[in-house]
Coordinates of C-alpha atoms in Angstrom, one line a residue:
M18 CA 224.7 76.4 17.5
P19 CA 225.2 73.8 20.2
D20 CA 222.2 71.5 20.5
P21 CA 220.3 72.6 17.7
V22 CA 217.2 69.7 18.5
Q23 CA 215.9 69.3 22.5
P24 CA 216.0 66.7 23.8
P25 CA 219.2 65.5 21.9
A26 CA 219.2 62.0 20.8
P27 CA 222.2 60.1 19.3
A28 CA 221.5 59.0 15.8
D29 CA 222.2 55.5 16.4
Q30 CA 219.9 54.5 19.4
P31 CA 216.4 53.5 18.8
G32 CA 214.7 56.9 19.9
Q33 CA 216.3 58.1 16.3
G34 CA 213.1 56.1 14.8
A35 CA 210.4 57.3 16.9
Y36 CA 211.7 61.0 17.5
A37 CA 211.6 61.1 13.7
A38 CA 208.0 59.6 13.9
A39 CA 206.6 62.5 15.8
G40 CA 208.0 65.4 13.3
V41 CA 211.7 66.0 14.9
S42 CA 214.3 65.3 12.4
I43 CA 218.0 65.1 13.8
D44 CA 219.1 64.5 10.5
A45 CA 217.9 67.7 9.2
A46 CA 218.9 69.7 12.0
D47 CA 222.7 68.0 11.4
K48 CA 222.8 69.3 8.5
A49 CA 221.6 72.7 8.7
I50 CA 224.7 72.9 11.4
D51 CA 227.1 72.1 8.7
L52 CA 225.2 74.6 6.6
M53 CA 225.8 77.8 8.9
K54 CA 229.5 76.9 10.0
G55 CA 230.9 78.7 7.9
W56 CA 228.5 81.9 8.5
V57 CA 229.3 81.6 12.6
E58 CA 232.8 81.5 12.2
K59 CA 233.1 84.6 9.9
A60 CA 231.2 86.3 12.8
R61 CA 234.2 85.8 15.4
R62 CA 236.3 88.1 17.5
P63 CA 239.5 87.2 18.9
E64 CA 238.5 86.4 22.4
V65 CA 236.3 83.7 21.3
I66 CA 237.5 80.2 22.5
G67 CA 236.3 77.1 20.5
G68 CA 234.0 76.4 17.9
L69 CA 230.9 75.4 17.0
G70 CA 228.9 72.7 18.4
G71 CA 229.7 72.9 22.3
F72 CA 227.2 73.4 25.0
A73 CA 228.1 76.3 25.4
G74 CA 230.1 79.5 24.1
L75 CA 233.2 80.6 25.4
F76 CA 234.5 83.9 25.4
D77 CA 238.1 85.1 27.0
A78 CA 237.0 87.5 30.2
S79 CA 240.7 88.4 30.5
A80 CA 239.4 91.2 27.4
L81 CA 238.3 92.9 30.2
T82 CA 241.5 93.9 32.0
R83 CA 241.6 96.9 29.9
Y84 CA 238.7 98.4 31.9
E85 CA 239.0 100.1 35.4
R86 CA 235.7 99.3 36.3
P87 CA 233.8 97.8 33.2
L88 CA 230.1 97.4 33.8
L89 CA 228.4 94.3 31.6
A90 CA 225.5 95.3 29.6
T91 CA 223.0 92.9 28.0
S92 CA 219.4 93.0 26.0
T93 CA 217.1 90.3 24.5
D94 CA 214.5 91.0 22.2
G95 CA 213.3 89.4 18.8
V96 CA 211.5 90.8 15.7
G97 CA 207.5 90.5 16.5
T98 CA 205.6 89.7 13.4
K99 CA 207.8 90.8 11.1
V100 CA 208.7 87.2 10.5
A101 CA 205.5 86.2 9.0
I102 CA 206.4 88.6 6.2
A103 CA 210.2 86.6 5.5
Q104 CA 207.7 83.6 5.7
A105 CA 204.9 84.4 3.4
M106 CA 207.5 85.9 0.8
D107 CA 210.0 82.8 1.7
V108 CA 213.2 85.2 2.0
H109 CA 215.1 84.1 5.1
D110 CA 218.3 85.9 5.1
T111 CA 217.1 89.6 6.2
I112 CA 215.5 88.2 9.8
G113 CA 218.8 87.8 11.2
H114 CA 219.7 91.9 10.6
D115 CA 216.7 92.9 12.5
L116 CA 217.4 90.5 15.2
V117 CA 220.9 92.0 15.8
G118 CA 219.8 95.1 15.0
M119 CA 217.2 95.2 17.8
V120 CA 219.2 93.7 20.5
V121 CA 222.6 95.1 19.7
D122 CA 221.2 98.9 19.5
D123 CA 219.6 98.4 22.5
L124 CA 222.9 97.7 24.3
V125 CA 225.2 100.2 22.3
V126 CA 222.7 103.7 24.3
C127 CA 224.6 103.6 27.0
G128 CA 227.7 103.4 25.7
A129 CA 228.2 99.8 25.6
E130 CA 230.6 97.9 23.3
P131 CA 228.5 94.5 21.9
L132 CA 231.2 91.6 22.4
F133 CA 229.0 88.3 21.7
M134 CA 225.8 87.2 21.0
T135 CA 223.1 84.4 21.4
D136 CA 220.5 83.4 19.0
Y137 CA 217.5 80.9 19.0
I138 CA 215.2 79.5 16.7
A139 CA 211.8 78.0 17.3
T140 CA 210.4 76.1 14.0
G141 CA 208.0 73.9 13.1
R142 CA 210.1 72.1 11.1
V143 CA 214.0 71.7 10.7
V144 CA 214.7 72.7 6.5
P145 CA 218.4 73.3 6.5
E146 CA 218.3 75.7 3.9
R147 CA 216.2 77.7 5.9
I148 CA 218.0 77.6 9.0
A149 CA 221.3 78.6 7.3
A150 CA 219.6 81.3 6.2
I151 CA 218.4 82.5 8.9
V152 CA 222.0 82.4 10.7
K153 CA 223.5 83.8 7.3
G154 CA 222.0 86.9 8.5
I155 CA 222.5 86.7 11.9
A156 CA 226.1 86.3 11.0
E157 CA 226.5 89.4 8.5
A158 CA 224.9 91.6 11.0
C159 CA 227.1 90.3 13.8
V160 CA 230.1 91.2 11.7
E161 CA 228.4 94.9 10.8
A162 CA 227.9 95.3 14.4
G163 CA 231.4 94.0 15.6
C164 CA 230.4 91.3 18.1
A165 CA 230.5 87.6 17.9
L166 CA 228.3 85.2 16.9
L167 CA 228.6 82.7 20.0
G168 CA 226.3 80.6 20.0
G169 CA 222.7 79.5 20.0
E170 CA 220.0 76.9 19.7
T171 CA 217.4 75.4 17.0
A172 CA 214.6 73.6 18.0
E173 CA 212.0 71.8 16.4
H174 CA 208.3 72.2 17.6
P175 CA 206.2 70.2 15.0
G176 CA 202.6 70.5 16.5
L177 CA 203.0 73.9 17.8
L178 CA 204.4 75.9 15.0
G179 CA 203.3 75.1 11.4
P180 CA 206.0 72.7 9.3
D181 CA 207.2 76.5 7.4
E182 CA 206.7 78.8 10.9
Y183 CA 209.4 79.8 12.6
D184 CA 210.5 82.9 15.3
V185 CA 213.8 84.3 16.0
A186 CA 214.9 85.7 19.4
G187 CA 218.3 86.7 20.8
A188 CA 220.7 88.4 23.6
T189 CA 223.4 90.4 23.3
T190 CA 226.4 90.9 26.3
G191 CA 228.7 94.1 26.0
V192 CA 231.1 96.7 28.3
V193 CA 231.4 100.0 29.1
E194 CA 233.9 101.9 31.2
A195 CA 231.8 102.9 34.6
D196 CA 232.8 106.3 34.1
R197 CA 231.9 106.9 30.1
L198 CA 228.2 105.2 31.0
L199 CA 225.6 107.4 29.0
G200 CA 222.3 108.1 30.2
P201 CA 220.0 110.8 31.9
G202 CA 222.7 111.4 34.1
R203 CA 224.4 113.2 31.7
V204 CA 221.9 115.6 29.9
R205 CA 222.1 118.8 30.1
P206 CA 219.8 122.0 29.1
G207 CA 220.8 123.1 25.5
D208 CA 222.0 119.4 24.5
V209 CA 221.0 119.0 20.7
A210 CA 218.7 115.6 19.7
I211 CA 220.6 114.6 17.1
A212 CA 218.1 112.6 15.1
I213 CA 219.5 109.5 12.6
E214 CA 217.1 108.4 9.6
S215 CA 216.0 104.6 10.1
S216 CA 216.1 102.6 6.8
G217 CA 212.3 102.3 6.8
L218 CA 209.5 100.5 9.6
H219 CA 212.7 98.2 11.4
S220 CA 210.9 95.9 13.4
N221 CA 208.4 97.4 15.5
G222 CA 204.6 98.1 14.8
Y223 CA 203.9 94.9 11.9
S224 CA 200.8 93.9 13.6
L225 CA 199.2 97.6 12.7
V226 CA 201.7 97.5 9.5
R227 CA 199.8 94.1 8.4
H228 CA 196.3 95.0 9.1
V229 CA 196.1 98.3 7.6
L230 CA 198.1 96.9 4.6
L231 CA 197.3 93.2 3.7
G232 CA 194.3 92.6 6.0
S233 CA 191.2 91.6 4.9
P234 CA 188.9 94.6 3.6
D235 CA 185.9 93.1 5.5
H236 CA 187.9 94.1 9.3
G237 CA 189.2 97.4 7.8
G238 CA 192.1 96.6 5.6
A239 CA 193.4 96.9 2.5
G240 CA 193.9 93.6 1.4
W241 CA 196.9 94.4 -0.8
A242 CA 199.3 91.1 -1.5
L243 CA 202.8 91.1 -0.9
D244 CA 203.8 91.3 -4.9
R245 CA 202.2 94.6 -5.1
E246 CA 204.0 96.9 -7.1
V247 CA 203.6 100.3 -5.4
P248 CA 204.9 103.6 -7.4
E249 CA 205.3 105.6 -4.5
L250 CA 207.6 102.9 -2.9
G251 CA 209.3 102.2 -6.2
R252 CA 209.1 98.5 -5.6
T253 CA 206.6 95.4 -4.4
L254 CA 204.8 96.0 -0.7
G255 CA 206.8 92.9 0.3
E256 CA 210.1 94.3 -0.3
E257 CA 209.3 97.2 1.3
L258 CA 208.4 95.2 4.4
L259 CA 211.7 93.0 4.2
V260 CA 213.7 95.7 4.5
P261 CA 216.3 95.3 7.8
T262 CA 216.9 97.2 10.1
R263 CA 220.0 99.4 10.7
I264 CA 222.4 98.5 13.0
Y265 CA 223.7 101.7 14.4
A266 CA 225.9 100.5 17.0
R267 CA 229.8 100.9 15.2
A268 CA 228.8 104.9 14.6
C269 CA 227.0 105.1 17.9
L270 CA 230.0 103.9 20.1
A271 CA 232.4 105.9 17.6
L272 CA 229.8 109.3 18.3
A273 CA 230.5 108.1 22.3
A274 CA 234.1 108.1 22.2
E275 CA 234.3 111.1 19.6
T276 CA 232.3 113.5 20.9
R277 CA 230.0 115.0 23.9
T278 CA 227.6 112.9 23.3
H279 CA 225.5 112.4 26.6
A280 CA 222.2 110.0 26.1
M281 CA 221.4 108.1 23.1
A282 CA 217.7 105.9 22.3
H283 CA 216.6 103.3 20.1
V284 CA 213.4 104.4 18.3
T285 CA 211.4 101.3 18.7
G286 CA 208.1 99.8 19.7
G287 CA 206.5 103.1 21.4
G288 CA 207.9 105.5 18.7
L289 CA 210.1 108.7 18.7
A290 CA 208.9 110.1 21.9
A291 CA 208.1 107.6 24.5
N292 CA 211.7 105.9 24.0
L293 CA 213.3 109.2 24.1
A294 CA 211.9 110.2 27.2
R295 CA 213.6 107.3 28.7
V296 CA 217.1 109.0 28.8
V297 CA 216.0 112.1 29.3
P298 CA 215.9 113.0 33.6
V299 CA 212.9 114.6 35.1
E300 CA 213.7 118.2 35.8
L301 CA 214.3 118.3 31.7
G302 CA 212.0 118.2 28.7
V303 CA 213.0 117.7 24.6
R304 CA 211.0 119.5 22.2
L305 CA 211.1 118.3 18.5
D306 CA 210.4 119.8 15.5
R307 CA 208.6 117.4 12.9
G308 CA 209.8 120.2 10.5
T309 CA 212.9 119.0 10.1
W310 CA 212.7 115.7 8.5
T311 CA 210.3 113.9 6.1
P312 CA 209.8 110.1 6.8
P313 CA 210.6 107.6 4.1
P314 CA 207.3 106.6 2.0
V315 CA 206.0 104.0 3.6
F316 CA 205.2 105.6 6.8
D317 CA 202.8 108.0 5.1
L318 CA 201.4 105.1 2.9
V319 CA 200.2 103.6 6.2
R320 CA 199.1 106.5 7.6
R321 CA 196.8 107.4 4.5
V322 CA 195.5 103.5 3.5
G323 CA 194.5 102.5 7.0
G324 CA 193.2 106.2 7.7
V325 CA 195.9 105.8 11.0
P326 CA 195.9 109.1 13.0
D327 CA 199.2 110.8 13.5
A328 CA 198.8 110.0 17.5
D329 CA 198.8 106.7 17.0
L330 CA 201.3 106.5 14.0
E331 CA 203.8 108.3 16.1
S332 CA 203.0 106.2 18.9
T333 CA 203.7 103.1 17.0
L334 CA 206.4 103.9 14.2
N335 CA 209.6 104.8 14.1
C336 CA 208.6 107.2 11.3
G337 CA 211.7 107.7 9.9
V338 CA 214.2 108.4 12.9
G339 CA 216.1 105.0 14.2
M340 CA 218.1 107.0 16.9
V341 CA 218.4 110.2 18.8
A342 CA 222.0 111.0 20.4
L343 CA 221.8 113.8 22.9
V344 CA 224.8 115.8 22.5
E345 CA 226.7 119.0 23.1
P346 CA 225.5 122.0 21.3
D347 CA 229.5 122.7 20.0
D348 CA 229.8 119.2 19.2
A349 CA 226.4 118.8 17.3
D350 CA 228.0 119.6 14.0
A351 CA 231.3 117.1 14.2
A352 CA 228.3 114.5 15.4
I353 CA 226.5 115.1 11.7
A354 CA 229.7 115.0 10.2
L355 CA 230.8 111.6 12.0
L356 CA 227.5 109.7 11.3
D357 CA 227.3 111.0 8.1
G358 CA 231.4 109.0 7.7
F359 CA 229.1 105.7 8.5
G360 CA 226.6 106.6 5.5
M361 CA 224.2 107.7 8.0
R362 CA 222.2 110.9 7.2
A363 CA 221.6 112.7 10.5
W364 CA 220.2 116.1 11.7
P365 CA 219.3 118.4 14.0
A366 CA 215.7 117.9 15.4
G367 CA 215.6 119.7 18.6
E368 CA 216.6 120.4 22.2
V369 CA 216.5 119.7 25.9
H370 CA 215.2 122.1 27.9
V371 CA 214.5 122.6 31.3
A372 CA 211.0 121.2 32.1
G373 CA 208.2 124.2 33.6
E374 CA 206.2 126.9 32.4
E375 CA 208.4 128.8 30.7
S376 CA 209.4 126.1 28.3
G377 CA 206.1 124.6 28.1
L378 CA 207.3 121.2 28.8
G379 CA 206.6 119.0 31.3
A380 CA 208.6 116.6 33.7
G381 CA 210.8 114.4 31.7
E382 CA 208.4 114.8 28.5
V383 CA 209.3 115.0 24.7
A384 CA 206.9 116.7 23.0
L385 CA 206.3 117.2 19.1
S386 CA 205.3 120.2 17.2
G387 CA 204.9 121.2 13.9
R388 CA 204.2 118.8 11.1
H389 CA 206.2 116.4 8.5
P390 CA 206.9 118.6 5.1
G391 CA 204.0 117.1 2.8
W392 CA 202.0 115.3 5.5

């Protein structure tokens, strides 16, 4: 990662001692770089030029010459307050999976292949082993997504963040052939909404989840501890809350290449209906049937323990669906079989209709009907 601490100060200059007294350790940052080098090296693609430590990451753009009209796509995101769970549990090698999942899976919904990613880690104190664990998770997830970890930044912010606090963010760049761009313009009446299972909460809605399950009873929370064994989860609460975000990138790219998939929606903040509505043209609508799936137990736990109304839950959490693909009806079975080959459970959850009085759908509306089994 280039320049792990800002501003850079060579260790042999007089300012080094004063900088350390102010709470910034360049030696710790250098050790963190040494520890993370091996992981970053694993997350390379042939187009990457140079190695770790430069001021900028380099990627050979001649790889784009195979495209007739390449469109570059980019996405930036973080993981929100899920970092508070990682810090409380002192487990730091999974939060990078969440980061990559959030940015890469936003990118692939338009059909773009992720090429490379950069990350930014801000911390109150550089603990080399902790930073290396975070980067390890990022690198492993980049390999899973098929993109390179090209570079990044680790900034020490004493006085702004506590010694054991940190936040992470990242950005990814990808490419898609112009005539293969997915989106609302391709969606047609009769398209089948293929729901793809989430691994759990992913990285959205943690402010609600933390308030409901971990918050003080004096303020409406359950006051549960992270090490509490929860029978319906089959593990501790903390272990459940740290389950990494599923990375759909390779499966979604295969879906776009091998089936007549017209659009995809990554289900993040705002829930299933709001995110799917982003890829539905105004003249159409989608009706989804809740009865086609049972959300993982953690969603019902939040609902019951917090007394959270269904509408609030569905507008905040993914409720068991991390990605939706709108696919031509004749390709629905093939799409589900393809996703199964990637180890992802998928099912037909609804259909695209013409908006209007006959369908009962408003312009661009995504409506959910029925109830989840067992709720």
